[in-house]
XYZ file of C-alpha atoms in Angstrom:
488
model
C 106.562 45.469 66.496
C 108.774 42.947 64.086
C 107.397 42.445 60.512
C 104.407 41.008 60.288
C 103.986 37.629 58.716
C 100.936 36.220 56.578
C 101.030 32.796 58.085
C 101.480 30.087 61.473
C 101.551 26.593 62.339
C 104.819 26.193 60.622
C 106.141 22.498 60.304
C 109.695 21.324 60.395
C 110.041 21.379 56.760
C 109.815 25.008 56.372
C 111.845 25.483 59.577
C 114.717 23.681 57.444
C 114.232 25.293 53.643
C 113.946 28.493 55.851
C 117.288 27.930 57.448
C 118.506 26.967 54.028
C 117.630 30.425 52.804
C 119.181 32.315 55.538
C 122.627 31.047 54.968
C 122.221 32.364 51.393
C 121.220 35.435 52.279
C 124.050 36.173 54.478
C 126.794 35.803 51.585
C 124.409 38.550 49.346
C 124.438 41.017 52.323
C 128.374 40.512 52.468
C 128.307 41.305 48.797
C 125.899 44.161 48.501
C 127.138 45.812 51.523
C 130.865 45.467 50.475
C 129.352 47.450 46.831
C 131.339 50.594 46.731
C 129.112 53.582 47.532
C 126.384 50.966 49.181
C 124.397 52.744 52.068
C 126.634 56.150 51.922
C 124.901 59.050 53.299
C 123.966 61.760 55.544
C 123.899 60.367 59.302
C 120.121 59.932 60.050
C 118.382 58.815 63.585
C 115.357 57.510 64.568
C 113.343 55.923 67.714
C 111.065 53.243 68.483
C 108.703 53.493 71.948
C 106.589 50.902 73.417
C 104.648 51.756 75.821
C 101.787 50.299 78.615
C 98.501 50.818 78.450
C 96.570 50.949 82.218
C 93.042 51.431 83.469
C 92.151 53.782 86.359
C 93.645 51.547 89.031
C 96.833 51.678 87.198
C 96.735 47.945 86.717
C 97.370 46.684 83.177
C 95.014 47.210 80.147
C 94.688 44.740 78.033
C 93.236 46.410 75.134
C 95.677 47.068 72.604
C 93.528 45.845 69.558
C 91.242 48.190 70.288
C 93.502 51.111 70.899
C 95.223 50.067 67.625
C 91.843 50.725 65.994
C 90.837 53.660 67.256
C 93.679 55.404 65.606
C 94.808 56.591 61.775
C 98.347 56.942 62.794
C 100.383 54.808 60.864
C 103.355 55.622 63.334
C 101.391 53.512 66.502
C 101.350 49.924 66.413
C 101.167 47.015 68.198
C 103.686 45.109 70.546
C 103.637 41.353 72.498
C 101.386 41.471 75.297
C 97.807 42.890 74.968
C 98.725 46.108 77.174
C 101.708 47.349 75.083
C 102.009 49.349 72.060
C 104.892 51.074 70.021
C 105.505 54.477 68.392
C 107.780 54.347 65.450
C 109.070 57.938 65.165
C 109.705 58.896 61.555
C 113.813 58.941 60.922
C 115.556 62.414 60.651
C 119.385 64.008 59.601
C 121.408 64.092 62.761
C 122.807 67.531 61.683
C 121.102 70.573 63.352
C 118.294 70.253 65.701
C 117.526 66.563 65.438
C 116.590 66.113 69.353
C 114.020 69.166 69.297
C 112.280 67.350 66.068
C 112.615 63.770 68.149
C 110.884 65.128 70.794
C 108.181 66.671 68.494
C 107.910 63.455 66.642
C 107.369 61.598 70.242
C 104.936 63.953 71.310
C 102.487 63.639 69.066
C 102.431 60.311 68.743
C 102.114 60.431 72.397
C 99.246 62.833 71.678
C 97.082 60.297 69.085
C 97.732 57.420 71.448
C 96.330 59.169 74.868
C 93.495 60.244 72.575
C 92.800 56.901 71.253
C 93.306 54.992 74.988
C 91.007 57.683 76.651
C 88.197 56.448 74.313
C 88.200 52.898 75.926
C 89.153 54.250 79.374
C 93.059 54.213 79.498
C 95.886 55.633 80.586
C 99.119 55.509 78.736
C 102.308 54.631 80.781
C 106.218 55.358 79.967
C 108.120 53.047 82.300
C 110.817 50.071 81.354
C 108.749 47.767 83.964
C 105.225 48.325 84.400
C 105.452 47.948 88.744
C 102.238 46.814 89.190
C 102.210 43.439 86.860
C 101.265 40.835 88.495
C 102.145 37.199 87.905
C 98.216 36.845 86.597
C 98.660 39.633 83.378
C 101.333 37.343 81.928
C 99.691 34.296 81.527
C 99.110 33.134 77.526
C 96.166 34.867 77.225
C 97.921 38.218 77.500
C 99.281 37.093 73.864
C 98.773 39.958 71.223
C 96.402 37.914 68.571
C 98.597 38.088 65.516
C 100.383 36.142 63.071
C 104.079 37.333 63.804
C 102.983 36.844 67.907
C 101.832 33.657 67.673
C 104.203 31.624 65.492
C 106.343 33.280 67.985
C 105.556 31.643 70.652
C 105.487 28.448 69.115
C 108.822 28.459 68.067
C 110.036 29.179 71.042
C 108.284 26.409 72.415
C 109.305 24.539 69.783
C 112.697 24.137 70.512
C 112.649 24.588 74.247
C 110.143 22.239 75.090
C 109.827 22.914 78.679
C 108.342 26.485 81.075
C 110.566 28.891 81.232
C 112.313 29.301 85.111
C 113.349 33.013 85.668
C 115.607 34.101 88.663
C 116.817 37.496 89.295
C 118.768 38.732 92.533
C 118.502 41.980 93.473
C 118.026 44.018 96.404
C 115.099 41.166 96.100
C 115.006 37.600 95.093
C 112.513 36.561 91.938
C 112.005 32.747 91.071
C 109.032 32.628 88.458
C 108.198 30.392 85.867
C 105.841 30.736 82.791
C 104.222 29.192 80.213
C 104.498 31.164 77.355
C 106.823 34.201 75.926
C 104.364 36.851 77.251
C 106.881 37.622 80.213
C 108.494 39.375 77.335
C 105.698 41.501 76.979
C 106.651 43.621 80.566
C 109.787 45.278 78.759
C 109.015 48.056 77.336
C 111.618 49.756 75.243
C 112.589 53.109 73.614
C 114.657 52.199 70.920
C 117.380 54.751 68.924
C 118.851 54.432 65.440
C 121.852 55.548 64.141
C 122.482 55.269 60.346
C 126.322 54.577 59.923
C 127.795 53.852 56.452
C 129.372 50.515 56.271
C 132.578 51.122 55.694
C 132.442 52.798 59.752
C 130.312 49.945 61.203
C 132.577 48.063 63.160
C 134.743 50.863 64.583
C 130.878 52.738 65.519
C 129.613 49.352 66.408
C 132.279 48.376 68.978
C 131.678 51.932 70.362
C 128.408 51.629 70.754
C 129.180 48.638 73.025
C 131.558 50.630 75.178
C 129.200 53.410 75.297
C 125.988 51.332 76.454
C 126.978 50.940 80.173
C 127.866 54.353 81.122
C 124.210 55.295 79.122
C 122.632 52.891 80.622
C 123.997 53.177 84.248
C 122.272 56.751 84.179
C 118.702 55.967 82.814
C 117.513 52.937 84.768
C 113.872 53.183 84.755
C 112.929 49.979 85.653
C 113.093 48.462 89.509
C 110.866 46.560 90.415
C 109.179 43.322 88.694
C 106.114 41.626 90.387
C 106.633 43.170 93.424
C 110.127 42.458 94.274
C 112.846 45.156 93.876
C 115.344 44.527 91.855
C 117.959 45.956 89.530
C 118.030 49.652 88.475
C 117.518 48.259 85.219
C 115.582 44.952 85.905
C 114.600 44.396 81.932
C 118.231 43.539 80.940
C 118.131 40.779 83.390
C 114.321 39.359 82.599
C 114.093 39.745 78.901
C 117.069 37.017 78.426
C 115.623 34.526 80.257
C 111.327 35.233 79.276
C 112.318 34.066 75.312
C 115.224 31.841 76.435
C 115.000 29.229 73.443
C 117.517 27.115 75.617
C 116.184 24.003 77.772
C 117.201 23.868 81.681
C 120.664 23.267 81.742
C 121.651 22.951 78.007
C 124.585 25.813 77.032
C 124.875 27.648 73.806
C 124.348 31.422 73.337
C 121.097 33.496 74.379
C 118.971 35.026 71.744
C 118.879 38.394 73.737
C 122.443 38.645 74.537
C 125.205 41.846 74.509
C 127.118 39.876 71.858
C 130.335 37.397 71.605
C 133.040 39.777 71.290
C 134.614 42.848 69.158
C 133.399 43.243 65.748
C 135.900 43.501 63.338
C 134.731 42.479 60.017
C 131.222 44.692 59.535
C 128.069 44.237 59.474
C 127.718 41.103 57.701
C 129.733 39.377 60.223
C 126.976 39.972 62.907
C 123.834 38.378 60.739
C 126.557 35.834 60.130
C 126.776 34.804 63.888
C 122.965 35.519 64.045
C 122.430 32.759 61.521
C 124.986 30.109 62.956
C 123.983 30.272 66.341
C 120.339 30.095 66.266
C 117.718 28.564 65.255
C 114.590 30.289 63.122
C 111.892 31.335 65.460
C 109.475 32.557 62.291
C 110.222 30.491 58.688
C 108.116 32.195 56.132
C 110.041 32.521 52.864
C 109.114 35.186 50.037
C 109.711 34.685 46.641
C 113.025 36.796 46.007
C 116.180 34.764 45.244
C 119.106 37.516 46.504
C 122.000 36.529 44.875
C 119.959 36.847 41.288
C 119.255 40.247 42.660
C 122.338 41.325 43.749
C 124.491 39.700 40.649
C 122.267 42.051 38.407
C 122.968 44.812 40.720
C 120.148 45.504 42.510
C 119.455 45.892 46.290
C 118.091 42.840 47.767
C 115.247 42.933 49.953
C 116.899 39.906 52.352
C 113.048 39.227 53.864
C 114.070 35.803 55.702
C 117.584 37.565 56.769
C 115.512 40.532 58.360
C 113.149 38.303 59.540
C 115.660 36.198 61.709
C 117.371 39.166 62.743
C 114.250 40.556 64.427
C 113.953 37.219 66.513
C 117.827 37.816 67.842
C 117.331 40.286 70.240
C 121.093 41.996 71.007
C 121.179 44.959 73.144
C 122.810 46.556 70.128
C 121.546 45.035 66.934
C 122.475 45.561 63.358
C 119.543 46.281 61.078
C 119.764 46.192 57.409
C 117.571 47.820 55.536
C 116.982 48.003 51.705
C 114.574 51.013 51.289
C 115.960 53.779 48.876
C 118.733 51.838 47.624
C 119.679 50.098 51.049
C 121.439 51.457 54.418
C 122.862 49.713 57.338
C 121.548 51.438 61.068
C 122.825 50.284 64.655
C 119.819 49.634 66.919
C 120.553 50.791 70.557
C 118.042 48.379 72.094
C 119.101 48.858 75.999
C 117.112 52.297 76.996
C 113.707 51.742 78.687
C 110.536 53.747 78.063
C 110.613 56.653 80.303
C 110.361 58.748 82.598
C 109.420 61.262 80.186
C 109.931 62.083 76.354
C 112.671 64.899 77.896
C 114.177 62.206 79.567
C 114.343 60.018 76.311
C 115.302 62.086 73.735
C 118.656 63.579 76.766
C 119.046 59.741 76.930
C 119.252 59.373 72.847
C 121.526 62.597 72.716
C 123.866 60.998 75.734
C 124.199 57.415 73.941
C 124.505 58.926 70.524
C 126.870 61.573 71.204
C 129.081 58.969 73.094
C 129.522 56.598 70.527
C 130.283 58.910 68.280
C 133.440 60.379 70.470
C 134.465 56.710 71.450
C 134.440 55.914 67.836
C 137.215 58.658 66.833
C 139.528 56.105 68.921
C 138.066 52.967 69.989
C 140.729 50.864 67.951
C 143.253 51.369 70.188
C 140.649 50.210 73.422
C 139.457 47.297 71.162
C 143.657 46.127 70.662
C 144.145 46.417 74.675
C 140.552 45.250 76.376
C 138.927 41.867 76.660
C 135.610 41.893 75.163
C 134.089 40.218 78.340
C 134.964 43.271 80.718
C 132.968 45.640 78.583
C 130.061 43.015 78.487
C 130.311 42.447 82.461
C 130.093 46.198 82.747
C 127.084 46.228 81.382
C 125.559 44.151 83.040
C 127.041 45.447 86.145
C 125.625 49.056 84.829
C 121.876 47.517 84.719
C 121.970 45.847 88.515
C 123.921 48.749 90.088
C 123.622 52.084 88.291
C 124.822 55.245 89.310
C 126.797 52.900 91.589
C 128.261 50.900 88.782
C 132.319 51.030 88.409
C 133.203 50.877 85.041
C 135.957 50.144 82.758
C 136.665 54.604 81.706
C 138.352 54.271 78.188
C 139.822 56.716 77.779
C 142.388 56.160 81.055
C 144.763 54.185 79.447
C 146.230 50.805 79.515
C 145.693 50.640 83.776
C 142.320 52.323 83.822
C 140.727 52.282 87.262
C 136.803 51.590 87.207
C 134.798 54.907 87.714
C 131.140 55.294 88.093
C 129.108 57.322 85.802
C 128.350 59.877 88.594
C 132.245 60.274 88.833
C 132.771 60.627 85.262
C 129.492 62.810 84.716
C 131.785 65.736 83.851
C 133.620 64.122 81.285
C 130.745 62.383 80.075
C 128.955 64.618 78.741
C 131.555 67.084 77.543
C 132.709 64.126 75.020
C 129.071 63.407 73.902
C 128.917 67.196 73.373
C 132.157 67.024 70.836
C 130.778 63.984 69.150
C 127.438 65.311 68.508
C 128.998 68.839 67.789
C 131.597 66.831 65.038
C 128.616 65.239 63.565
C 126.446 68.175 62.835
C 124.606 69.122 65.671
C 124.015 72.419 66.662
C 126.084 73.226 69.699
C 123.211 74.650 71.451
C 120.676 71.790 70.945
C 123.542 69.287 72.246
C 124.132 71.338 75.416
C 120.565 71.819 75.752
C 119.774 67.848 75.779
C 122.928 66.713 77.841
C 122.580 69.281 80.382
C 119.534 66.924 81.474
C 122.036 64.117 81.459
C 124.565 66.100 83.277
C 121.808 67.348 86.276
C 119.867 63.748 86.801
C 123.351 61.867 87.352
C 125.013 65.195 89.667
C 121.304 64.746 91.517
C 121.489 60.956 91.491
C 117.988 61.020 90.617
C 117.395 58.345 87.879
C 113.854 56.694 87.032
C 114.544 53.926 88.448
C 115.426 55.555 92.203
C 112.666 57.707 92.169
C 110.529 54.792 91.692
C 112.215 52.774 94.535
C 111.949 55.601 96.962
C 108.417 56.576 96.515
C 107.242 53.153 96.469
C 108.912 52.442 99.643
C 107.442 55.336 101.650
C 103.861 54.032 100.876
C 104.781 50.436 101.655
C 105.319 51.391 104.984
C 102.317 52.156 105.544
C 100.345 49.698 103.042
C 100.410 46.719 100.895
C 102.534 46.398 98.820
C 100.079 46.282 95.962
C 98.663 49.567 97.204
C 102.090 51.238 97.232
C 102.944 49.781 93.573
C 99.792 51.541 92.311
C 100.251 54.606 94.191
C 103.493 55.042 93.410
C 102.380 54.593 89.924
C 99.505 57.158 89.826
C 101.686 59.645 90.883
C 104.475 58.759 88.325
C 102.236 59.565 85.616
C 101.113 62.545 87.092
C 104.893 63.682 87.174
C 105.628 61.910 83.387
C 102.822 63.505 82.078
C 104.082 67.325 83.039
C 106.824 66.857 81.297
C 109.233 67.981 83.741
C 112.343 65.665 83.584
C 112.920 63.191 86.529
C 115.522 65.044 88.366
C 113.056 67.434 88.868
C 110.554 65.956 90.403
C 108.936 65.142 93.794
């Protein structure tokens, strides 16, 4: 979940002395973050999780308030539809064994939030698409009742002023429309951080963007939506168009989008773009004026920048963030919940480990490679997969596209060297990837384990039937623990 906010029912005047605000903030982050020594430090990581709450049928929960409540743990919170919820795992150094205390950190949150789900009679799901949704659970009522959630939705609304018309093309063809953001609500996300100091946040930035498609093309977890099967990755195709701000027909740039092109400038430059190309969503102003704070020296807390930045969902976002004297983090926002914590945490280790080896030379890719082939690769990555060809990097000038299953080799022996370079035991890396290394060599990814189970039962029952049996026995597999490769 995004800050919260103390108010709604915004009017226009506060959308404009909002906007007004935001382009000041954005020349006291270039200063502060340009402050020599600003945000240096040790490397840290962290993850966010949202996950689905069901009820014995496996059909969605909506009982998230309730879950919320029946917990202490400050880590477990709530997310946009009634039947999500999020686990904010507590940051920790990257050197040494920072994937064995991920997975400890997921686990019992994990723990507190089956305990507190079981008391109102529900089940707690890890999965990027929840596969039996139905068109019914997304109506506005399935609206988390909260501030932030809310003014939301009406200022989406606001400035689209018309339902929103989703099509996606798959193995499948989906034409819905809705009424509200809640179609939002049925991605669910597990989200990795990576401290970077700022002086390194372009190079590890544009890294990060060639990394995301080879990541991504081997830990789709999400096939099917509403009943139709779709991409190995179906979230990065429906989460664009469920909080599309955009009327029918009217161009401009998404809010959930894989960006415009290379970053060369920093992090700045990225809120920048954020600010220029759209429109607030959630214009409640705090008292701090930034530049005051930052001429005196301080570290400004930037609320409205934050704010706005939370409403501009890029698969890899920048994140400022002023706590202990201020730190800039890249937000790897393309993973889906799931299969299993295993699963997540190999899939943290892969992208992290990547981007860290791409970064040692991504300059000289950058110079040479449109920024559009590296974007249509990921999106290529989420429809296809394993399947995917991709642009390989590190071929030269006249690279041939390779798919992650060809490349598996080299994969993970250079996310090995960058998480090796960067601290990381040698041991806990191998231990991590090596789940990387045997789901791609099995070509056994959430997402096709999904597709082929649910397709034996559908052949011999509805498909609603299937969707939930298929289901029931992917938690019973999630829940051992026993990563997806390895199951039956």
């Amino acid at each position: 979940m995004g800050a919260e906010i103390q108010a709604e029912g915004f009017v226009e005047r506060d959308y404009d002395q909002f906007a007004e605000k935001l382009r000041r903030s954005v020349g006291a982050l270039e200063r502060v973050v340009s402050r020599p020594g600003f945000g240096v430090g040790k490397t840290t990581i962290g993850a966010e999780l949202e996950l689905d709450l069901v009820d014995a049928d496996f059909r969605p929960n909506p009982i998230n308030l309730d879950v919320v409540a029946s917990t202490d743990d400050p880590r477990i919170t709530l997310e946009l539809d009634r039947f999500n919820v999020e686990i904010n795992a507590c940051p920790s150094p990257l050197a040494g064994r920072p994937f064995e205390a991920m997975e400890q950190e997921l686990a019992s949150a994990l723990v507190a939030v089956k305990k507190a789900a079981a008391r109102h009679g529900a089940r707690v799901v890890m999965t990027g698409i929840l596969p039996t949704l139905t068109e019914a659970d997304l109506t506005p009522s399935a609206l988390t009742q909260s501030h932030r959630y809310r003014a939301l939705s009406q200022g989406v609304r606001r400035i689209r002023r018309e339902p929103f018309a989703m099509r996606i093309e798959g193995e499948d063809i989906l034409e819905v429309t809705a009424h509200d953001v809640t179609f939002e609500g049925a991605n669910t996300s597990f989200q990795v951080h990576l401290r970077v100091d700022p002086a390194d946040f372009a190079r590890t930035y544009n890294a990060a963007q060639v990394a995301t498609a080879f990541v991504l093309a081997a830990a789709g977890n999400s096939p099917m939506f509403l009943g139709r099967k779709l991409w190995d990755e179906t979230r990065i195709a429906l989460f664009p168009q469920s909080v599309d701000d955009r009327a029918r027909g009217t161009p401009g740039p998404s809010r959930v989008s894989f960006g415009h092109g290379w970053t060369t400038r920093g992090v700045a430059e990225l809120f920048a773009e954020s600010v220029a190309l759209h429109e607030p969503l959630l214009p409640q102003l705090a008292d701090e004026e930034p530049e005051s704070v930052v001429a005196l020296g301080g570290v400004p807390e930037l609320w409205e920048l934050r704010l706005h930045n939370g409403t501009v969902w890029r698969w890899n976002r920048p994140v400022y963030d002023p706590a202990a004297g201020g730190h800039v983090r890249i937000e790897m926002r393309a993973l889906p919940a799931g299969p299993t914590v295993k699963d997540m945490v190999a899939n943290a280790a892969f992208a992290l480990g990547l981007t860290l080896a791409f970064a040692k030379e991504v300059d000289a890719f950058v110079a040479r490679t449109p920024f559009t082939d590296v974007r249509d690769d990921f999106y290529r990555a989420a429809r296809y997969g394993l399947d995917a060809p991709l642009l390989w990097p590190h071929a030269g000038p006249d690279a041939e596209r390779r798919t992650t299953f060809q490349l598996r080799d080299h994969l993970v022996r250079l996310a090995g060297e960058g998480l090796v370079d960067a601290g990381v035991d040698a041991g806990e890396a191998e231990r991590w990837l090596s789940i990387v290394r045997e789901r791609v060599a099995r070509r056994m990814t959430g997402a096709r384990w999904q597709r082929r189970h649910y397709d034996a039962l559908a052949a011999r029952m509805t498909d609603a039937r299937a969707a939930s049996g298929m289901l029931a026995r992917y938690v019973e597999w999630s829940d051992s623990e026993r990563p997806v490769h390895e199951w039956r």
